[in-house]
Coordinates of C-alpha atoms in Angstrom, one line a residue:
Chain A
M1054 CA 14.0 10.9 12.4
S1055 CA 13.2 7.9 10.1
A1056 CA 15.5 9.3 7.6
Q1057 CA 18.3 9.4 10.2
R1058 CA 17.8 6.3 11.4
L1059 CA 16.8 4.5 8.3
V1060 CA 14.5 2.7 9.5
I1061 CA 12.5 1.7 5.6
F1062 CA 16.0 1.0 4.4
R1063 CA 17.0 -1.6 7.0
G1064 CA 13.1 -3.1 7.2
A1065 CA 13.3 -3.3 3.5
L1066 CA 16.8 -5.6 3.7
R1067 CA 15.1 -7.8 6.6
T1068 CA 12.2 -8.7 4.5
R1069 CA 14.7 -10.3 1.9
R1070 CA 17.7 -11.2 3.8
T1071 CA 16.8 -15.1 2.8
G1072 CA 15.8 -14.5 -0.3
L1073 CA 19.8 -12.6 -0.8
L1074 CA 21.4 -15.2 1.0
I1075 CA 20.4 -17.7 -1.0
W1076 CA 21.0 -16.2 -4.0
A1077 CA 24.3 -15.0 -3.0
L1078 CA 25.5 -18.9 -1.6
S1079 CA 24.0 -19.6 -5.2
L1080 CA 25.8 -17.2 -7.2
A1081 CA 29.4 -17.9 -5.5
G1082 CA 28.7 -21.8 -6.1
V1083 CA 28.5 -21.1 -9.7
C1084 CA 31.0 -18.7 -10.0
G1085 CA 33.5 -20.6 -7.9
L1086 CA 33.0 -23.8 -10.2
Y1087 CA 33.2 -21.9 -13.4
T1088 CA 36.9 -20.2 -12.1
A1089 CA 37.6 -23.4 -10.2
L1090 CA 37.6 -25.5 -13.8
Y1091 CA 40.0 -23.1 -15.5
P1092 CA 43.5 -25.2 -14.5
S1093 CA 42.1 -28.2 -15.8
M1094 CA 40.6 -25.9 -19.1
E1095 CA 44.1 -25.1 -19.7
K1096 CA 44.7 -29.1 -20.0
V1097 CA 42.2 -29.0 -23.2
D1098 CA 43.0 -27.7 -26.1
L1099 CA 40.6 -24.9 -25.6
E1100 CA 42.0 -22.3 -28.1
G1101 CA 41.7 -25.3 -30.9
M1102 CA 38.1 -26.3 -29.9
L1103 CA 37.0 -22.9 -30.2
K1104 CA 38.8 -22.3 -34.0
A1105 CA 36.6 -24.8 -34.8
L1106 CA 33.5 -22.7 -34.2
P1107 CA 32.4 -19.6 -36.7
P1108 CA 34.7 -17.1 -35.3
A1109 CA 31.9 -14.6 -35.7
M1110 CA 29.9 -16.8 -33.1
V1111 CA 33.0 -17.0 -30.5
E1112 CA 33.6 -13.5 -30.7
A1113 CA 29.6 -12.6 -30.0
L1114 CA 29.8 -15.3 -27.5
G1115 CA 32.8 -13.7 -25.9
Y1116 CA 35.2 -16.4 -26.0
D1117 CA 37.8 -15.0 -27.9
D1118 CA 40.0 -14.9 -25.6
M1119 CA 40.6 -17.9 -23.8
S1120 CA 44.4 -18.1 -23.8
S1121 CA 44.9 -16.5 -20.1
A1122 CA 42.7 -17.3 -16.8
A1123 CA 41.4 -13.0 -17.1
G1124 CA 40.6 -13.7 -20.4
Y1125 CA 38.0 -16.9 -18.9
V1126 CA 37.0 -15.7 -16.2
G1127 CA 36.2 -12.4 -18.0
S1128 CA 34.0 -13.7 -20.2
A1129 CA 32.6 -16.4 -18.6
I1130 CA 31.3 -14.9 -15.6
Y1131 CA 32.1 -11.4 -15.6
G1132 CA 30.6 -11.4 -19.4
L1133 CA 27.7 -14.1 -18.8
V1134 CA 27.1 -16.5 -16.3
G1135 CA 27.7 -14.5 -13.3
F1136 CA 26.8 -11.0 -15.0
M1137 CA 23.7 -12.9 -16.8
L1138 CA 22.3 -14.1 -13.1
L1139 CA 22.9 -11.1 -11.5
L1140 CA 21.1 -9.1 -14.3
V1141 CA 17.6 -11.2 -13.4
F1142 CA 17.9 -10.8 -9.7
A1143 CA 18.6 -6.9 -10.2
I1144 CA 15.4 -7.0 -12.7
I1145 CA 13.2 -8.9 -10.1
T1146 CA 13.7 -7.1 -7.7
G1147 CA 14.1 -3.9 -8.7
G1148 CA 10.5 -4.1 -9.8
G1149 CA 9.5 -6.0 -6.5
V1150 CA 11.2 -3.8 -3.9
L1151 CA 8.7 -1.0 -4.5
A1152 CA 6.2 -1.2 -7.5
G1153 CA 5.6 -4.9 -6.0
E1154 CA 5.0 -3.5 -3.0
E1155 CA 2.7 -1.4 -3.5
D1156 CA 1.1 -3.9 -6.0
R1157 CA 0.8 -6.2 -3.0
G1158 CA -0.7 -3.3 -1.0
T1159 CA 2.5 -4.0 1.3
L1160 CA 3.6 -0.7 1.5
E1161 CA -0.1 1.4 2.2
L1162 CA 1.0 1.4 5.8
E1163 CA 4.5 2.3 5.8
L1164 CA 3.3 5.3 3.2
T1165 CA 0.9 6.3 5.9
C1166 CA 3.6 6.7 8.8
P1167 CA 5.2 10.1 9.8
V1168 CA 7.8 9.0 6.6
S1169 CA 7.9 11.1 3.7
R1170 CA 7.5 9.5 -0.1
R1171 CA 11.2 11.1 -0.3
D1172 CA 12.4 8.8 2.2
V1173 CA 10.3 5.7 1.0
Y1174 CA 11.9 5.9 -2.1
L1175 CA 15.4 6.7 -1.4
Q1176 CA 15.9 4.4 1.4
R1177 CA 13.9 1.6 -0.6
L1178 CA 16.5 2.9 -3.6
A1179 CA 19.2 2.1 -1.0
A1180 CA 18.1 -1.0 -0.4
L1181 CA 18.1 -2.6 -3.7
W1182 CA 21.2 -1.2 -4.5
A1183 CA 22.4 -3.0 -1.3
Q1184 CA 21.0 -6.1 -2.1
V1185 CA 22.6 -6.1 -5.9
A1186 CA 26.1 -4.8 -3.9
V1187 CA 26.1 -8.1 -1.8
L1188 CA 25.4 -10.3 -4.6
V1189 CA 28.2 -8.7 -6.7
V1190 CA 30.7 -8.4 -3.8
S1191 CA 30.2 -12.3 -3.6
V1192 CA 30.5 -13.1 -7.0
L1193 CA 34.8 -11.2 -6.5
V1194 CA 34.7 -12.8 -2.8
V1195 CA 34.8 -16.2 -4.9
T1196 CA 36.7 -15.3 -7.9
L1197 CA 39.6 -13.6 -6.4
G1198 CA 40.0 -15.8 -4.0
L1199 CA 40.3 -18.9 -6.2
S1200 CA 42.6 -16.4 -8.4
L1201 CA 44.6 -16.0 -5.7
S1202 CA 44.6 -20.3 -4.0
L1203 CA 44.9 -21.8 -7.5
S1204 CA 47.9 -19.0 -8.6
L1205 CA 45.8 -17.4 -11.6
G1206 CA 47.2 -14.6 -11.7
I1207 CA 44.5 -12.3 -12.3
E1208 CA 45.4 -8.8 -11.2
V1209 CA 43.8 -7.4 -8.2
G1210 CA 43.5 -4.5 -9.3
V1211 CA 41.5 -4.8 -12.3
L1212 CA 39.3 -7.7 -10.7
V1213 CA 38.2 -4.9 -8.6
R1214 CA 37.7 -2.7 -11.2
A1215 CA 35.5 -4.8 -13.6
T1216 CA 33.9 -5.9 -10.1
V1217 CA 33.2 -2.0 -9.8
Q1218 CA 31.9 -1.9 -13.3
L1219 CA 29.9 -4.4 -12.6
L1220 CA 28.0 -3.3 -10.1
L1221 CA 27.4 0.4 -11.9
L1222 CA 25.6 -1.8 -14.4
V1223 CA 23.7 -3.7 -13.0
G1224 CA 22.7 -1.5 -10.4
F1225 CA 22.1 0.6 -13.8
F1226 CA 19.3 -2.3 -14.4
A1227 CA 18.1 -2.6 -10.4
S1228 CA 17.1 1.2 -10.9
L1229 CA 15.5 0.9 -14.1
A1230 CA 13.3 -1.6 -13.4
Y1231 CA 12.8 0.4 -9.7
A1232 CA 12.4 3.4 -11.5
A1233 CA 9.8 2.5 -13.8
G1234 CA 8.0 1.0 -11.2
A1235 CA 7.6 4.1 -9.0
A1236 CA 6.7 5.7 -11.6
T1237 CA 3.6 3.5 -13.2
G1238 CA 3.2 1.1 -9.7
R1239 CA 3.1 -1.6 -12.3
P1240 CA 5.9 -4.0 -11.6
G1241 CA 5.0 -6.5 -14.4
V1242 CA 5.4 -3.4 -17.0
A1243 CA 8.5 -2.3 -14.9
R1244 CA 10.6 -5.2 -15.0
G1245 CA 9.0 -6.3 -18.9
L1246 CA 10.8 -3.2 -19.7
A1247 CA 13.8 -3.1 -17.6
A1248 CA 14.0 -7.0 -19.5
A1249 CA 13.6 -6.1 -22.9
L1250 CA 16.2 -2.9 -22.9
A1251 CA 18.9 -5.8 -21.0
V1252 CA 18.7 -8.1 -23.4
T1253 CA 18.8 -5.3 -26.9
S1254 CA 22.1 -3.9 -25.0
Y1255 CA 23.2 -7.6 -24.5
M1256 CA 22.9 -8.1 -28.5
F1257 CA 24.2 -5.2 -29.5
N1258 CA 27.3 -5.5 -27.9
A1259 CA 27.8 -8.6 -28.9
L1260 CA 26.5 -8.1 -32.5
G1261 CA 27.8 -4.7 -33.4
P1262 CA 31.3 -5.9 -34.1
T1263 CA 30.1 -9.0 -35.8
V1264 CA 27.8 -7.1 -38.2
G1265 CA 30.2 -4.4 -38.1
Q1266 CA 28.5 -1.3 -36.6
R1267 CA 31.0 0.0 -33.8
W1268 CA 27.7 2.0 -33.0
M1269 CA 25.5 -0.5 -31.2
V1270 CA 28.4 -0.8 -28.8
S1271 CA 29.0 2.5 -28.2
V1272 CA 25.1 3.2 -27.1
S1273 CA 24.6 -0.2 -25.7
P1274 CA 25.1 -0.5 -21.5
V1275 CA 26.5 -3.3 -21.7
G1276 CA 29.6 -2.1 -24.1
W1277 CA 30.1 0.3 -21.8
Y1278 CA 30.1 -2.1 -19.0
M1279 CA 32.7 -4.5 -20.9
A1280 CA 32.6 -3.7 -24.7
D1281 CA 35.2 -7.1 -25.5
N1282 CA 35.7 -8.2 -22.3
P1283 CA 35.3 -6.5 -19.0
L1284 CA 38.6 -8.0 -17.3
T1285 CA 41.2 -7.7 -20.7
S1286 CA 40.4 -4.6 -22.8
A1287 CA 41.3 -1.4 -21.4
W1288 CA 39.8 1.0 -18.7
R1289 CA 37.2 3.4 -20.4
P1290 CA 36.5 5.8 -17.8
L1291 CA 34.0 7.6 -20.3
D1292 CA 32.4 4.7 -20.5
T1293 CA 32.5 3.7 -16.7
G1294 CA 30.8 7.7 -15.9
L1295 CA 27.8 6.9 -18.9
L1296 CA 26.6 3.8 -16.7
A1297 CA 26.9 5.9 -13.8
A1298 CA 25.2 8.9 -15.0
S1299 CA 22.4 6.9 -16.9
S1300 CA 21.6 5.5 -13.3
V1301 CA 21.2 9.1 -11.8
V1302 CA 18.9 9.4 -14.7
V1303 CA 16.1 7.2 -14.4
V1304 CA 16.6 7.6 -10.5
V1305 CA 15.3 11.0 -10.8
I1306 CA 12.7 10.3 -13.7
G1307 CA 11.2 8.0 -11.3
W1308 CA 10.9 10.5 -8.7
L1309 CA 9.4 12.7 -11.1
R1310 CA 6.2 10.5 -11.0
F1311 CA 6.6 9.0 -7.9
S1312 CA 6.3 12.4 -6.0
R1313 CA 3.4 13.9 -8.0
R1314 CA 0.9 10.4 -9.2
D1315 CA -1.0 8.7 -7.3
L1316 CA -0.7 5.9 -4.5
M1317 CA -2.2 2.6 -3.8
A1318 CA -5.3 3.8 -6.3
Chain B
M1456 CA -6.5 24.1 19.2
S1457 CA -8.6 24.3 16.1
E1458 CA -12.1 22.8 15.9
S1459 CA -11.9 21.2 13.4
V1460 CA -9.6 18.0 12.5
I1461 CA -10.4 17.4 9.3
E1462 CA -11.7 20.5 6.8
V1463 CA -12.8 19.4 3.3
S1464 CA -14.0 21.3 0.3
G1465 CA -14.8 21.4 -3.3
L1466 CA -12.8 17.1 -3.2
V1467 CA -12.7 16.3 -7.0
K1468 CA -11.3 13.3 -7.6
D1469 CA -10.7 12.3 -11.6
Y1470 CA -9.9 9.0 -12.8
G1471 CA -9.5 9.7 -16.6
R1472 CA -12.7 10.6 -17.5
F1473 CA -14.4 9.0 -14.7
R1474 CA -15.1 11.4 -11.9
A1475 CA -14.9 9.2 -8.9
L1476 CA -15.6 12.3 -6.4
H1477 CA -18.4 15.2 -6.5
E1478 CA -17.3 18.5 -4.8
V1479 CA -17.2 16.7 -1.7
Q1480 CA -17.7 18.7 1.4
L1481 CA -16.5 17.2 4.9
S1482 CA -15.7 19.4 8.0
V1483 CA -15.4 16.8 11.1
R1484 CA -15.2 18.5 14.7
R1485 CA -12.4 17.4 17.4
G1486 CA -14.0 15.1 19.5
E1487 CA -16.4 13.9 17.6
V1488 CA -17.0 10.5 15.9
F1489 CA -18.3 10.9 12.6
G1490 CA -19.9 8.0 10.5
F1491 CA -19.4 8.2 6.7
I1492 CA -21.5 6.0 4.8
G1493 CA -22.3 4.9 1.8
P1494 CA -22.3 2.4 -0.4
N1495 CA -19.4 0.2 -1.9
G1496 CA -17.8 2.2 -4.5
A1497 CA -19.7 5.1 -3.4
G1498 CA -16.4 6.9 -3.0
K1499 CA -15.7 6.0 0.5
S1500 CA -12.2 5.1 0.5
T1501 CA -11.0 6.9 -2.3
T1502 CA -11.8 10.1 0.1
I1503 CA -9.6 8.5 2.8
K1504 CA -7.0 8.1 0.9
C1505 CA -7.3 11.1 -0.5
L1506 CA -7.1 12.5 3.3
L1507 CA -3.8 10.6 4.0
D1508 CA -2.2 12.1 0.7
L1509 CA -1.8 8.7 -1.2
L1510 CA -4.1 10.0 -3.8
R1511 CA -3.7 13.4 -4.9
P1512 CA -7.1 15.0 -5.7
T1513 CA -7.9 16.6 -9.0
A1514 CA -9.6 19.9 -7.7
G1515 CA -10.6 21.1 -3.8
V1516 CA -8.8 21.6 -0.7
I1517 CA -8.0 19.1 2.2
E1518 CA -6.8 20.5 6.0
V1519 CA -6.2 17.5 8.3
L1520 CA -5.0 18.3 11.7
G1521 CA -4.4 22.2 10.7
T1522 CA -2.4 21.3 7.5
R1523 CA -3.6 21.3 3.5
A1524 CA 0.3 19.8 2.6
L1525 CA 0.2 16.6 4.2
A1526 CA 3.1 15.9 1.4
Q1527 CA 5.7 18.5 3.1
H1528 CA 4.4 17.9 6.5
P1529 CA 5.0 14.1 6.8
E1530 CA 5.4 14.0 10.6
V1531 CA 1.5 15.0 11.2
R1532 CA 1.4 11.5 10.3
S1533 CA 2.1 10.5 13.7
R1534 CA -1.0 11.3 15.2
I1535 CA -2.7 9.7 12.9
G1536 CA -4.1 6.3 13.1
Y1537 CA -5.6 4.5 10.1
L1538 CA -7.0 1.5 9.0
P1539 CA -6.9 0.3 5.5
G1540 CA -9.9 -0.9 3.5
E1541 CA -8.0 -4.1 2.9
L1542 CA -5.3 -4.6 4.5
S1543 CA -1.8 -6.2 3.1
L1544 CA 1.0 -7.4 5.1
A1545 CA 4.5 -9.6 4.1
E1546 CA 2.8 -12.7 4.5
Q1547 CA 6.0 -14.8 5.7
Q1548 CA 6.4 -11.9 8.5
T1549 CA 4.4 -12.4 11.8
A1550 CA 1.8 -9.9 12.7
R1551 CA 4.5 -8.9 15.8
M1552 CA 7.8 -7.6 13.1
H1553 CA 4.5 -6.4 11.4
L1554 CA 3.7 -3.9 14.5
E1555 CA 7.4 -3.2 15.2
Y1556 CA 8.4 -2.2 12.2
L1557 CA 5.2 0.7 12.2
A1558 CA 6.6 1.2 15.6
Q1559 CA 9.6 2.6 14.5
L1560 CA 8.6 4.0 11.5
R1561 CA 6.2 6.3 13.9
G1562 CA 9.5 7.1 15.7
G1563 CA 8.7 3.9 18.3
A1564 CA 5.4 5.8 19.8
G1565 CA 2.6 2.9 20.4
K1566 CA 5.9 -0.8 21.0
D1567 CA 4.2 -0.7 24.6
G1568 CA 0.8 -0.5 23.3
I1569 CA 1.3 -4.1 21.2
E1570 CA 0.9 -6.7 23.9
R1571 CA -2.1 -4.8 25.9
L1572 CA -4.3 -4.7 22.3
A1573 CA -3.2 -8.1 21.3
A1574 CA -4.0 -9.5 24.3
R1575 CA -7.4 -7.3 24.4
F1576 CA -7.7 -8.9 20.8
Q1577 CA -6.6 -12.3 21.2
L1578 CA -4.0 -12.0 18.8
A1579 CA -1.9 -14.4 18.2
L1580 CA 1.6 -12.2 17.5
D1581 CA 4.0 -14.8 16.5
R1582 CA 2.6 -16.4 13.5
P1583 CA 3.1 -15.7 10.3
F1584 CA 0.4 -13.4 8.6
R1585 CA -0.4 -16.1 5.9
E1586 CA -1.3 -18.3 8.7
L1587 CA -4.3 -16.0 10.1
S1588 CA -7.7 -15.4 8.9
R1589 CA -9.5 -13.0 8.1
G1590 CA -10.8 -11.2 11.2
N1591 CA -7.2 -12.2 12.9
R1592 CA -5.8 -9.8 10.1
Q1593 CA -8.0 -7.3 10.7
K1594 CA -7.4 -7.2 14.4
V1595 CA -3.4 -6.6 13.6
G1596 CA -4.6 -3.4 11.7
V1597 CA -6.9 -2.6 14.8
V1598 CA -3.6 -2.6 16.8
Q1599 CA -1.9 -0.6 14.6
A1600 CA -4.1 1.9 14.1
F1601 CA -4.7 2.3 18.0
M1602 CA -1.1 1.3 19.4
H1603 CA 0.3 5.0 19.3
Q1604 CA -2.9 6.3 20.4
P1605 CA -3.5 9.1 18.0
E1606 CA -5.5 12.2 18.2
L1607 CA -7.1 11.1 14.7
L1608 CA -8.3 7.7 14.1
I1609 CA -9.1 7.0 10.4
L1610 CA -11.0 3.8 10.4
D1611 CA -12.0 2.1 6.4
E1612 CA -14.3 -0.4 6.9
P1613 CA -13.1 -1.6 10.3
T1614 CA -15.5 -4.0 11.4
S1615 CA -15.3 -6.2 8.3
G1616 CA -14.4 -9.3 9.1
L1617 CA -15.0 -9.3 12.9
D1618 CA -17.0 -11.7 15.1
P1619 CA -20.0 -10.2 16.6
L1620 CA -18.1 -10.2 20.2
L1621 CA -14.9 -8.4 18.8
Q1622 CA -17.1 -6.1 16.6
R1623 CA -18.3 -5.2 20.2
E1624 CA -15.1 -5.2 21.5
F1625 CA -13.6 -2.9 18.8
L1626 CA -16.6 -0.7 19.6
S1627 CA -15.6 0.1 23.1
L1628 CA -11.9 0.5 21.8
V1629 CA -13.5 3.5 20.1
L1630 CA -15.3 4.6 22.1
E1631 CA -12.7 4.9 24.9
A1632 CA -9.8 6.7 22.2
Q1633 CA -12.6 9.3 22.0
R1634 CA -13.1 9.3 26.1
A1635 CA -9.3 10.0 25.9
G1636 CA -9.5 13.0 23.7
A1637 CA -9.5 11.2 19.8
T1638 CA -11.7 12.1 16.9
V1639 CA -12.6 9.2 15.4
F1640 CA -14.1 9.3 11.4
I1641 CA -15.0 6.2 10.5
S1642 CA -16.6 4.8 7.4
S1643 CA -18.6 2.0 6.7
H1644 CA -21.7 0.5 4.3
I1645 CA -24.1 -0.1 6.9
L1646 CA -25.3 2.5 9.2
S1647 CA -26.3 0.4 11.6
E1648 CA -22.3 -0.6 12.5
V1649 CA -21.6 3.2 13.3
E1650 CA -24.8 4.6 14.7
A1651 CA -24.3 3.4 18.0
I1652 CA -20.7 5.2 18.4
A1653 CA -21.1 8.2 15.9
S1654 CA -22.7 12.0 16.7
R1655 CA -22.8 12.1 13.2
V1656 CA -22.6 10.9 9.9
A1657 CA -22.3 12.0 6.3
I1658 CA -23.9 9.7 3.3
I1659 CA -22.2 9.8 0.7
R1660 CA -23.4 8.3 -2.8
E1661 CA -21.8 7.7 -6.3
G1662 CA -19.2 10.4 -5.3
R1663 CA -21.7 12.4 -3.8
L1664 CA -22.2 13.8 -0.4
V1665 CA -26.5 13.5 0.4
T1666 CA -26.5 14.9 3.1
V1667 CA -24.7 15.1 6.7
E1668 CA -26.3 15.3 9.9
D1669 CA -26.7 14.5 13.7
V1670 CA -27.4 10.6 14.2
E1671 CA -30.0 11.5 17.0
A1672 CA -31.6 13.7 14.4
L1673 CA -31.5 11.1 12.2
R1674 CA -33.2 8.8 14.2
V1675 CA -36.0 11.4 14.9
K1676 CA -36.8 11.9 11.0
A1677 CA -36.8 8.0 11.1
G1678 CA -39.2 7.6 14.0
Q1679 CA -41.0 4.3 15.1
V1680 CA -43.2 2.0 13.7
V1681 CA -46.2 2.1 16.2
T1682 CA -48.9 -0.7 16.4
L1683 CA -52.2 -0.7 18.3
T1684 CA -54.8 -3.2 18.3
F1685 CA -58.2 -2.1 19.7
D1686 CA -60.9 -4.4 20.9
A1687 CA -63.2 -2.5 18.0
P1688 CA -61.8 -0.9 15.4
P1689 CA -62.0 2.4 16.5
P1690 CA -63.1 6.0 14.7
L1691 CA -59.3 7.6 13.0
D1692 CA -60.8 11.5 12.9
G1693 CA -58.7 11.7 16.7
F1694 CA -55.8 9.8 15.1
R1695 CA -55.8 11.7 11.4
A1696 CA -55.6 15.0 13.1
L1697 CA -51.9 13.9 14.7
A1698 CA -49.3 15.8 13.0
E1699 CA -46.6 13.4 14.4
L1700 CA -48.0 10.6 12.7
E1701 CA -47.7 9.4 8.7
S1702 CA -48.7 6.2 6.8
L1703 CA -51.8 6.0 9.4
R1704 CA -53.2 2.7 8.3
L1705 CA -56.1 0.9 10.0
E1706 CA -56.2 -3.1 9.3
G1707 CA -59.5 -4.5 11.0
A1708 CA -58.8 -3.6 15.0
T1709 CA -55.1 -3.3 14.0
L1710 CA -53.7 0.8 13.7
S1711 CA -50.5 1.0 12.9
A1712 CA -48.5 4.3 12.1
V1713 CA -44.7 5.9 12.0
L1714 CA -44.4 8.1 14.6
K1715 CA -41.9 10.7 13.9
G1716 CA -41.5 12.7 17.8
S1717 CA -43.5 12.2 21.2
P1718 CA -45.5 9.7 21.1
D1719 CA -47.4 11.1 24.2
R1720 CA -51.2 13.0 22.1
L1721 CA -51.1 9.2 20.5
L1722 CA -51.0 7.5 23.4
K1723 CA -54.1 9.8 25.0
E1724 CA -56.0 9.5 22.3
A1725 CA -55.5 5.3 21.9
A1726 CA -56.2 5.5 26.2
R1727 CA -60.0 6.5 25.2
F1728 CA -60.5 3.7 23.7
R1729 CA -60.0 0.0 24.7
V1730 CA -56.2 -1.4 23.9
T1731 CA -55.3 -5.2 23.8
H1732 CA -52.1 -5.0 22.3
W1733 CA -49.6 -2.6 21.7
R1734 CA -45.9 -2.4 19.9
A1735 CA -43.7 0.6 19.5
K1736 CA -40.2 -0.1 16.7
D1737 CA -37.6 2.0 16.3
R1738 CA -37.3 2.5 12.6
N1739 CA -34.5 0.9 11.5
L1740 CA -32.0 3.7 10.5
E1741 CA -30.9 1.6 7.5
E1742 CA -34.4 2.2 6.5
L1743 CA -33.9 5.5 6.3
F1744 CA -30.6 5.4 4.7
M1745 CA -32.1 3.3 1.9
D1746 CA -35.1 6.0 1.0
H1747 CA -31.7 8.5 0.5
Y1748 CA -30.2 5.4 -2.1
R1749 CA -33.6 4.9 -3.9
Q1750 CA -33.7 8.5 -4.6
P1751 CA -32.4 9.3 -8.0
T1752 CA -31.1 12.3 -8.0
G1753 CA -33.3 14.8 -8.3
A1754 CA -36.5 13.3 -7.9
T1755 CA -38.9 12.5 -5.6
P1756 CA -40.4 8.7 -4.4

């Protein structure tokens, strides 16, 4: 029935398409600007400038490899600006697409239509991932396009792989906000939790090596995603697997609660 | 087809340590308009949300349209039309977008009904929800509840926000649905709102069902206030002998009483004297209804 025709999935996307378009364009603009700046920055003695800063700070910011386009795009976009903006979107939207609508009361009629709670949960989750994917792909399209047109020499395969990992990471925090919202019905709590975990996770990855505690990187989802730099670090299949599995775990936990609790209470 | 469309027994709902519903018992028969009356906060919406499987009861059995497990059989909901007590819809979307979305969720059922019902209630379909007044928002709720011609209508405070003209239109819509075979479960905090259309009413107060009665029986119970003015104070013995008269009072030459039952004997007794003025007024069911509320549990007023 409606499950096959994905009515809820399409409905959830339709209500957010304008916002999504604005996000995609803004994100592509910002990432495009950063990438396009690389050739002019090459002329600047970036390495020399960075040497003037305390090494620990450079390392914490992930700016320790600016000598190649891959290093630059990896740290500036995949490791900082694009990555942060995506997380903001993921956490806001993750808390909004189910819990936010329940909180505002706009979910009530849908829940009393001939659809199961499972349909509502899974199709809205899919709509969330689809939105995250659109944005992540917009980052890929811009960086890849500029890399090719400006002959930056970033390997396509590496860029695609890093993009998939970026999707898994951002998708995880989106799923975390979503599942926490589904479990509690409270979008504010869900977003707060996901944001706190994202910040902690980022700090662990950034500061762990500086303070000589590698384990902080090992337990951090951000560490699983990029370690030093998502475009120049070697691929670690285990970490990628951990990222994917984490999403599954939080989605299952969210469902266990959502399927049993009072809705629209 | 089963006789009863809603069958609830021993329904208990706790929120933490607060008990919102105490062993509520309900039986709604196929084809009737059933009023569910109680003041705000009595547990009407809680009961209704349990019927729809939005809330999960602490204890008790709920059977709706023959199924006890709505969660496992969501398709049964295609036979239900529900109007929430507080309707919220995405502000930037138009009424038409909402209604078409709901029709899609119901497998296309009701899509044809949108224009017809919107015209009947003069609902502007293409304006964003945020621009609609409270009454217009309520119309969107009414349209979506009725558009797929469901077997069972569950209406939570449906007339709130509708002006008197639209209220009347709404009540005639309910009666049409009933004539077409639908069962209607309608909640209100004002009895007189449903008195005209309901055949039976349940009264709920502080989470407990106080009574379930035929509206006709309630009306007889409520009685009429009768006032008779004579040219001179009449002797009261004859009136006192009539069991159907209550609260008999004589002020000057004016006799007043509450009549419960046939007026025949009262009229014959009064006709023995010279009546200069008379008045009989149905006692508002509201007054009777208030009696139920005033009674502290277990005590008599």
